[in-house]
mmCIF file of C-alpha atoms and ligand atoms in Angstrom:
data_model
loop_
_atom_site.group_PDB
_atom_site.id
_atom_site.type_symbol
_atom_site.label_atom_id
_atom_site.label_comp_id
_atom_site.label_asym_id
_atom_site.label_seq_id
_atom_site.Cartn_x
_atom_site.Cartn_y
_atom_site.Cartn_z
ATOM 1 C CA UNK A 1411 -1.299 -18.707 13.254
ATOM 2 C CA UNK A 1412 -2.678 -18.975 10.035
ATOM 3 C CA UNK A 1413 -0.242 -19.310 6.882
ATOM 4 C CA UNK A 1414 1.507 -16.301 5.223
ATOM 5 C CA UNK A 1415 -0.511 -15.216 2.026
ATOM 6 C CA UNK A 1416 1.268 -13.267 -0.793
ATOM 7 C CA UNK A 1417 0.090 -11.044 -3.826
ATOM 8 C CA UNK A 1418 1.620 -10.232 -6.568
ATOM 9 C CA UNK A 1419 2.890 -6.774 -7.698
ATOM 10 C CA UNK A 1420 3.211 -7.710 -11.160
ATOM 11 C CA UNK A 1421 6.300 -7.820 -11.951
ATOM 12 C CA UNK A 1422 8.550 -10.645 -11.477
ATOM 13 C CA UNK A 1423 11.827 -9.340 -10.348
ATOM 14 C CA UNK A 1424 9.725 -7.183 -8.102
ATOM 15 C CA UNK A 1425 8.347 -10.269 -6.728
ATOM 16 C CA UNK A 1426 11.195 -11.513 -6.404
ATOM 17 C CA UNK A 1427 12.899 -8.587 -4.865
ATOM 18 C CA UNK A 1428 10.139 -9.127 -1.834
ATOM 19 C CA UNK A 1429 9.774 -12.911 -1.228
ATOM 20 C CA UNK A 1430 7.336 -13.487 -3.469
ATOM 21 C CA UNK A 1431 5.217 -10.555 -3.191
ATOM 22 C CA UNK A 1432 3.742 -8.486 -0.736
ATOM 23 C CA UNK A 1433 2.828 -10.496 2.309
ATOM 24 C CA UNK A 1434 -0.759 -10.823 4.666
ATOM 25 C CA UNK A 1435 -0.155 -9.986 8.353
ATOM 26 C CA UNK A 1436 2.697 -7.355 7.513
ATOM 27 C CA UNK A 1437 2.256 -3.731 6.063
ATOM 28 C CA UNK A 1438 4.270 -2.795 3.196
ATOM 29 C CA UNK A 1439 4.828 0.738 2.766
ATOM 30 C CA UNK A 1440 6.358 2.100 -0.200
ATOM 31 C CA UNK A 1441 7.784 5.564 -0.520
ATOM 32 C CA UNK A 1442 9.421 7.648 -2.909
ATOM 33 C CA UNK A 1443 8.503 11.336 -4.912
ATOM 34 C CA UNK A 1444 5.855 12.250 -6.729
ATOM 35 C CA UNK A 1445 5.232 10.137 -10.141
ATOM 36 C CA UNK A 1446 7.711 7.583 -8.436
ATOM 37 C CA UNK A 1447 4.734 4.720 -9.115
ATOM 38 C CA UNK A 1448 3.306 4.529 -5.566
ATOM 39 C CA UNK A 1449 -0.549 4.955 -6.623
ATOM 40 C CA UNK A 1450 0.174 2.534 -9.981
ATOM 41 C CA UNK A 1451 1.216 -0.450 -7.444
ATOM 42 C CA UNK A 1452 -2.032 0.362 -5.505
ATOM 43 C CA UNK A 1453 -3.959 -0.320 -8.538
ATOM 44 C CA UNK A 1454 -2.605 -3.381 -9.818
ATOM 45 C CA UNK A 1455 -2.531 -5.047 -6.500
ATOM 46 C CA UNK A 1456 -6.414 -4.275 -6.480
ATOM 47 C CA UNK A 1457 -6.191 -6.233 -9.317
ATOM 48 C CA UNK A 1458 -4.027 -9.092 -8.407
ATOM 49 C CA UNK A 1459 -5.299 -9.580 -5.298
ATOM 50 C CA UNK A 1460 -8.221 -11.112 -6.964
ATOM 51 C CA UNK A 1461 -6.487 -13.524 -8.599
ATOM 52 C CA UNK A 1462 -6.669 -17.206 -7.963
ATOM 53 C CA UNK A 1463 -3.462 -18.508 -5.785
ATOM 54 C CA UNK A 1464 -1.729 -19.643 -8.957
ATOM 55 C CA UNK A 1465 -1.970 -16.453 -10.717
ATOM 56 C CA UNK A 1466 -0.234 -14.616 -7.513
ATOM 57 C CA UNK A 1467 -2.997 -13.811 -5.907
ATOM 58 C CA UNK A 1468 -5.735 -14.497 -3.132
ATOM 59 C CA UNK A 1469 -9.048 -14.589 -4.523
ATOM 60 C CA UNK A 1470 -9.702 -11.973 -2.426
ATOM 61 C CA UNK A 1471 -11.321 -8.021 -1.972
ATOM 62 C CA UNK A 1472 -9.459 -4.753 -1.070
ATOM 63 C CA UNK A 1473 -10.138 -2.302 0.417
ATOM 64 C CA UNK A 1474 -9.034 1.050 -1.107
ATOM 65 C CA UNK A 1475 -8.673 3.867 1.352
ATOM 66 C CA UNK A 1476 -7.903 6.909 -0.969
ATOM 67 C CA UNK A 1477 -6.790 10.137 0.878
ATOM 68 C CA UNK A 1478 -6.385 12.382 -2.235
ATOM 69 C CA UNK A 1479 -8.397 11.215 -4.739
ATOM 70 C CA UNK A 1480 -6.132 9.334 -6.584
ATOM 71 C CA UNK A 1481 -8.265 6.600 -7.071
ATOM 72 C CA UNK A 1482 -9.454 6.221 -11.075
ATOM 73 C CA UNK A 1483 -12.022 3.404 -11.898
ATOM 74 C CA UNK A 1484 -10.496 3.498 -15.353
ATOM 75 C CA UNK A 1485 -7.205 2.538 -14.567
ATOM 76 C CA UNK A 1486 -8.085 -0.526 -13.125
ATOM 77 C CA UNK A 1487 -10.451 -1.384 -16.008
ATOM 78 C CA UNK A 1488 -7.116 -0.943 -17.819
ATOM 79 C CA UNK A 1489 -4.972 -3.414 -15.821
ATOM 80 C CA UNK A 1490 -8.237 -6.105 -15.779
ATOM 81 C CA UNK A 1491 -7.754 -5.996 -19.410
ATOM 82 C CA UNK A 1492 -3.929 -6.527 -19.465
ATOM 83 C CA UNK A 1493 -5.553 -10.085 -16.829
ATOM 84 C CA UNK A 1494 -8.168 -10.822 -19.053
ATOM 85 C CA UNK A 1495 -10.531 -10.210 -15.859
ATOM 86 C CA UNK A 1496 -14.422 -8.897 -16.028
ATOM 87 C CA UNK A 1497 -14.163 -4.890 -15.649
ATOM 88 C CA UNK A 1498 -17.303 -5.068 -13.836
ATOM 89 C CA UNK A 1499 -16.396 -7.683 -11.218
ATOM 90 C CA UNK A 1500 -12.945 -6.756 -10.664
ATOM 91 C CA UNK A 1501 -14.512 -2.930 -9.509
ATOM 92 C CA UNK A 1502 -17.187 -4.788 -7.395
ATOM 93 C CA UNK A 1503 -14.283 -6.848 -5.648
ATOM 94 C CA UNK A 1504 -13.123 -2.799 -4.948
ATOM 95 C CA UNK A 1505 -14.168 -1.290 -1.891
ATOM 96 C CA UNK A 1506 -13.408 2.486 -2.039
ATOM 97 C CA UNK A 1507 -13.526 4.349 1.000
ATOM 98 C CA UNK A 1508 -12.599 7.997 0.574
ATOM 99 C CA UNK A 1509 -11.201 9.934 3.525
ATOM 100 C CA UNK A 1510 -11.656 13.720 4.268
ATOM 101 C CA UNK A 1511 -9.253 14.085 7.077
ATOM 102 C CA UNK A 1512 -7.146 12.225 9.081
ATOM 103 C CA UNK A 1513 -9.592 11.371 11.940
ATOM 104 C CA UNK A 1514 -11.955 10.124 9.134
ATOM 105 C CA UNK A 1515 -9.355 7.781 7.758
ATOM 106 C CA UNK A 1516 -8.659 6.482 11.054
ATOM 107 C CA UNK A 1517 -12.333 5.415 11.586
ATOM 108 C CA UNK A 1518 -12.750 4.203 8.069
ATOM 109 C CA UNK A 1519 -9.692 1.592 8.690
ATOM 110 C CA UNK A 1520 -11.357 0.472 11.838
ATOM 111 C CA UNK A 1521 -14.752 0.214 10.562
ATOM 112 C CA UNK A 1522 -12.938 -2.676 7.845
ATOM 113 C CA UNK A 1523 -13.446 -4.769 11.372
ATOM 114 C CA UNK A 1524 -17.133 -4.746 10.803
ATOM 115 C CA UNK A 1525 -16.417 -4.856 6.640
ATOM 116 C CA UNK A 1526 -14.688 -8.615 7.491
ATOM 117 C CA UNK A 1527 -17.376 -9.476 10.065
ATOM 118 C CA UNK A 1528 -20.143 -9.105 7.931
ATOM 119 C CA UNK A 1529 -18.807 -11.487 5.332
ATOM 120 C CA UNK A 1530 -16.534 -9.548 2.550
ATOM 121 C CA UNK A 1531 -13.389 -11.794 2.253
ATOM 122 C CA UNK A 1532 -11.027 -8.691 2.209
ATOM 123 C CA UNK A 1533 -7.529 -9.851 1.649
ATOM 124 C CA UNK A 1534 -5.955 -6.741 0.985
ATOM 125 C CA UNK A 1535 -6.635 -2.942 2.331
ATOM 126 C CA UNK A 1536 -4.437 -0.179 0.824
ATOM 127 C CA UNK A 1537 -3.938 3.171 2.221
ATOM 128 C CA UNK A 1538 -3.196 5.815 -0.633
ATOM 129 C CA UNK A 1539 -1.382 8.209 0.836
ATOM 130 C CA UNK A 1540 -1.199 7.054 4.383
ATOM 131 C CA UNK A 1541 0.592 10.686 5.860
ATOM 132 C CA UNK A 1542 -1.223 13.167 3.282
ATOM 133 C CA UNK A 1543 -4.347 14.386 5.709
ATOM 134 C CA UNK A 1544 -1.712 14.137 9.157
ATOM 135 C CA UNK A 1545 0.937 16.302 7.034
ATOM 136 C CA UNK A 1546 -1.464 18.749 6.073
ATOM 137 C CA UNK A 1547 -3.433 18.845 9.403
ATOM 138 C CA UNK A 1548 -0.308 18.599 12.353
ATOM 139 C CA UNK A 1549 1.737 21.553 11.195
ATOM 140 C CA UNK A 1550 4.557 22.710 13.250
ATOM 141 C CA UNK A 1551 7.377 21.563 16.022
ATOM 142 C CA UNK A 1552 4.782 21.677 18.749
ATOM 143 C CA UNK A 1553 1.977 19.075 17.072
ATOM 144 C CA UNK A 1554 4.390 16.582 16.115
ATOM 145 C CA UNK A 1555 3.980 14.203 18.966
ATOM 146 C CA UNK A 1556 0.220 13.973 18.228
ATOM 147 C CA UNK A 1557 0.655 13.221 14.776
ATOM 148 C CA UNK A 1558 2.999 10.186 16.063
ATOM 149 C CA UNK A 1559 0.268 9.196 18.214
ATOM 150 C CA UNK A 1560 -2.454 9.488 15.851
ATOM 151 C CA UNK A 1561 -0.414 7.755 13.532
ATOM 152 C CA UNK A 1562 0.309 5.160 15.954
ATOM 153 C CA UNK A 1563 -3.207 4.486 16.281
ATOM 154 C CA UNK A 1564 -4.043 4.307 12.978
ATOM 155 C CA UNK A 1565 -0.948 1.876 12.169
ATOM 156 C CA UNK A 1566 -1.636 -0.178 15.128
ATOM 157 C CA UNK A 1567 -5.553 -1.103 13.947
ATOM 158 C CA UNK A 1568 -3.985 -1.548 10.273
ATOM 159 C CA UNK A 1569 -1.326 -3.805 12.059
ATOM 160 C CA UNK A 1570 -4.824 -5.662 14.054
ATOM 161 C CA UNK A 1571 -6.806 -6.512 10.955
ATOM 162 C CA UNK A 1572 -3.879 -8.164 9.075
ATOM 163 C CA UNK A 1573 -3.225 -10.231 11.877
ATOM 164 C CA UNK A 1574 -6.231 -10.966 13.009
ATOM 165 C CA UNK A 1575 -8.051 -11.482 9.591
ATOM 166 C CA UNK A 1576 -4.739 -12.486 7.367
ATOM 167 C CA UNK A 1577 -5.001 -9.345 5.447
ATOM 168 C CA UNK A 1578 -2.079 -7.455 3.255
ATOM 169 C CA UNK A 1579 -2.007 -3.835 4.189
ATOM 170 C CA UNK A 1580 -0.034 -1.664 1.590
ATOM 171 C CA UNK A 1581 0.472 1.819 2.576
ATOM 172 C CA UNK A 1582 2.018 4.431 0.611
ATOM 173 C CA UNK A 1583 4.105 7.795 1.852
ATOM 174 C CA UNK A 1584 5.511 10.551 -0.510
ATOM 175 C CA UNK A 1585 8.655 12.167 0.787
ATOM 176 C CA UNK A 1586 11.122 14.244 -1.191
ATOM 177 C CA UNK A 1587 13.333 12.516 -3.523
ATOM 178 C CA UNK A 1588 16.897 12.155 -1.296
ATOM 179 C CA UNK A 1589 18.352 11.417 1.155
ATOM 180 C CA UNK A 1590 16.061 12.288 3.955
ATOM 181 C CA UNK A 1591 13.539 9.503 2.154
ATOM 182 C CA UNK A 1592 14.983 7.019 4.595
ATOM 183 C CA UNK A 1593 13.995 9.257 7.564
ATOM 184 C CA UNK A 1594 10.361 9.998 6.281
ATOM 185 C CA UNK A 1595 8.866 6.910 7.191
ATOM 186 C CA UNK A 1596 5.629 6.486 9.289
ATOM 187 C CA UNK A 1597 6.607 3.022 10.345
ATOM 188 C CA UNK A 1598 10.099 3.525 11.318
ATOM 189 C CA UNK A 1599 10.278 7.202 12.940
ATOM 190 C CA UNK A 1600 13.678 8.342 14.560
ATOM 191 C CA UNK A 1601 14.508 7.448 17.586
ATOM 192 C CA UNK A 1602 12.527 4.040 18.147
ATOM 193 C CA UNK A 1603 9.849 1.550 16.130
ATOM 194 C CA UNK A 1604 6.934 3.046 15.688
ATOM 195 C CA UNK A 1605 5.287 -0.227 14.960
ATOM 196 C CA UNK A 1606 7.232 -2.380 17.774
ATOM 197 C CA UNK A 1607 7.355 -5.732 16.566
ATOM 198 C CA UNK A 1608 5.281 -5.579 13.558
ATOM 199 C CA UNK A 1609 6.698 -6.966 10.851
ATOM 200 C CA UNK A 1610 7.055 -4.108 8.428
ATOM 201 C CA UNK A 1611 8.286 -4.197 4.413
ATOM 202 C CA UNK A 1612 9.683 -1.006 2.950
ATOM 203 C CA UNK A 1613 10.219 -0.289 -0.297
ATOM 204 C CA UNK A 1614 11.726 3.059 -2.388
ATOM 205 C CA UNK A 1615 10.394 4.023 -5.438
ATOM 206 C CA UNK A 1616 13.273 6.173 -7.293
ATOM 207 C CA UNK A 1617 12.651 6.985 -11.500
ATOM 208 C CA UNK A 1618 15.020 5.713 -13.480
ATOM 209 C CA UNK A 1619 15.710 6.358 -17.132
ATOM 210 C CA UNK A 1620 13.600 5.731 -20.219
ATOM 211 C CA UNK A 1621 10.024 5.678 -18.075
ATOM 212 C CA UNK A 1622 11.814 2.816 -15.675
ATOM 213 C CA UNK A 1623 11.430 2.688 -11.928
ATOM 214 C CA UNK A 1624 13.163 1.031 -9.554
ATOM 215 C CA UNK A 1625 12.090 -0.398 -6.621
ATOM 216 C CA UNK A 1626 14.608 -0.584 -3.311
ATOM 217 C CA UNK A 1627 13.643 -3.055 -0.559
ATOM 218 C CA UNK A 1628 15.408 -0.423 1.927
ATOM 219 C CA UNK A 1629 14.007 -2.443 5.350
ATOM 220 C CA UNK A 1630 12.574 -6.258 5.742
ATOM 221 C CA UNK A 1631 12.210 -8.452 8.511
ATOM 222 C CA UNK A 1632 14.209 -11.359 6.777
ATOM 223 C CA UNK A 1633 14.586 -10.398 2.848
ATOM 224 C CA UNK A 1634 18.646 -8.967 1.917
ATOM 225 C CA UNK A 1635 18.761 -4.978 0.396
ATOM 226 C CA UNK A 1636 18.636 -5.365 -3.070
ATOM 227 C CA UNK A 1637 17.365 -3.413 -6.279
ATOM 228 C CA UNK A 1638 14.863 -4.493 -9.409
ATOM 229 C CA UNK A 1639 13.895 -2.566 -12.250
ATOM 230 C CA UNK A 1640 10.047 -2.506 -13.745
ATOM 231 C CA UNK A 1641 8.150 -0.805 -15.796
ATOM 232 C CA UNK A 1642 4.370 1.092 -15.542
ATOM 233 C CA UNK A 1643 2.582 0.079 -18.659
ATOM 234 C CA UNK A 1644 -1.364 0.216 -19.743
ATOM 235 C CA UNK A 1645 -1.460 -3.086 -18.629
ATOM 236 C CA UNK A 1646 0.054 -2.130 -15.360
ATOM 237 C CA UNK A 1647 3.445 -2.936 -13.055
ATOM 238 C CA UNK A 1648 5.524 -5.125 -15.903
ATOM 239 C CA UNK A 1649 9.416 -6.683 -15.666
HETATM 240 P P1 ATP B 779 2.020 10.939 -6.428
HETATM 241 O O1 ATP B 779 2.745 10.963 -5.141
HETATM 242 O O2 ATP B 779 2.122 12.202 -7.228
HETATM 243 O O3 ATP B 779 0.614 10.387 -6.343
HETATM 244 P P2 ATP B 779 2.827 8.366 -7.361
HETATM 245 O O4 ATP B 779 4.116 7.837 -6.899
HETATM 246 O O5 ATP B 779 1.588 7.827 -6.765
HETATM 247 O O6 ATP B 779 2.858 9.922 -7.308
HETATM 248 P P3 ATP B 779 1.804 7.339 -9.729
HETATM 249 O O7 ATP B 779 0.545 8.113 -9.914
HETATM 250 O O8 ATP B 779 1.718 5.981 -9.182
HETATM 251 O O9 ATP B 779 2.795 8.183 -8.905
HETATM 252 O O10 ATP B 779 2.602 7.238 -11.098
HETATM 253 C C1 ATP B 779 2.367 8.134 -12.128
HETATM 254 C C2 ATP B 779 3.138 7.665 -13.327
HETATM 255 O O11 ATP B 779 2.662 6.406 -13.767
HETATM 256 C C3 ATP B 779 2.979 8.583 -14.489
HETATM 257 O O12 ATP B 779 3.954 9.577 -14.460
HETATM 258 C C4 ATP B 779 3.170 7.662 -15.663
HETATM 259 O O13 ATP B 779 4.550 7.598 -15.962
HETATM 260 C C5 ATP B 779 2.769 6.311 -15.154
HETATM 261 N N1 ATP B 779 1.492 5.874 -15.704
HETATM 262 C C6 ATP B 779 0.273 6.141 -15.232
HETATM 263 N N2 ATP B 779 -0.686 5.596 -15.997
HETATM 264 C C7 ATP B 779 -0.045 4.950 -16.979
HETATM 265 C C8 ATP B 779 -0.463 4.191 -18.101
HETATM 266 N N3 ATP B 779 -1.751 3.984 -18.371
HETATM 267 N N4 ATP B 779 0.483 3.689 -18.908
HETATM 268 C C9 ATP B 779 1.776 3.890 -18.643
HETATM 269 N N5 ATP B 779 2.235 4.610 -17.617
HETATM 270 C C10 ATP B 779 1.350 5.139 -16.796
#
């Protein structure tokens, strides 16, 4: 078993908050409303991920599976700035892969098989939103147990290439802002694991006051509950 990579989300008490930063062979899945932050972190972690090991990350690529085009080239220019990093690397380091519907997105996760084989050192592959196309597309009591499975699927080859190729997957999931966030979770549904014994990080993104957010490790493998507060800035995901 190869050793446990980590990337940095930028800010230190968020690092903190998670072990060190998001970790290869698990998916992290953060959730929270709309404007909560969820596509920001995406961002800089395309960023950071290319860092050298020092600098919190894993001189690595990503892959950046974006389900509602929330993907914007100039944002990570921004945060490449904020790292002193070459605009025109950093976006060549990107691999965007945009999905038109669920099925789509599914085959685009397990084509990153081939991605890997073929000699792109992807360390990281982020699904923005992961339940966007399966909300939109399995509507109704009576199609809610092939969502799961479809979900499953998808999960389950995410789960296979960070294992297998000691990749980071960061998913994220919008849900409504309380209390039934801790019930809207792909990874954990009601009434059993979806994931089985995949190691799985969750995080809540709430708003706080003043343009803060605050990030709740909610579920982890071996990390205690706890709370930080960062900030979004030009430069990206700050203390
Ligand atoms: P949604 O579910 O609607 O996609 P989200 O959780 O992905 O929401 P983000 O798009 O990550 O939300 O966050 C949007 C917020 O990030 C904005 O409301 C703004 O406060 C902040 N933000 C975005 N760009 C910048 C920037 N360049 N400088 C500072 N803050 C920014």
């Amino acid at each position: 078993r190869k050793e446990v990579g980590r990337i940095s989300v930028g800010s230190q008490g968020f690092n903190d908050l998670i072990g060190g930063g998001i970790e290869t062979q698990s998916i992290t899945e953060v959730f929270g409303e709309f404007g909560s932050g969820k596509s920001q972190i995406s961002h800089e972690l395309a960023v950071t991920v290319q860092l050298p090991i020092e600098q919190g990350g894993l001189e690595g690529q990503c892959v950046f599976i974006d389900t509602e085009n929330t993907f914007r080239p100039e944002r990570i220019i921004q945060i490449a700035d904020g790292f002193e990093l070459d605009h025109e690397e950093v976006l060549s380091n990107i691999h965007i892969a945009r999905a038109f519907n669920s099925s789509h997105q599914i085959l685009m996760a397990e084509s990153i098989n081939e991605l890997i084989q073929q000699g792109n050192n992807i360390k990281l592959v982020i699904v923005d939103s992961l339940m966007a196309h399966f909300r939109a597309e399995y509507v109704g009591r009576e199609s809610l147990a092939v969502r799961q499975q479809k979900l499953n699927q998808h999960l389950h080859a995410l789960q296979q290439i960070a294992n297998t190729y000691n990749v980071a997957v960061f998913i994220t999931n919008q849900v409504q802002a309380k209390p039934d966030a801790f019930f809207g979770s792909p990874t954990k549904a009601i009434g059993g694991h979806v994931l089985g014994h995949a190691s799985t990080y969750r995080i809540w993104l709430k708003k706080g006051l003043a343009g803060k957010r605050i990030a709740r490790l909610v579920d982890s493998p071996h990390l205690p509950e706890g709370e930080c507060v960062f900030k979004i800035t030009s430069d990206g995901i700050v203390d």
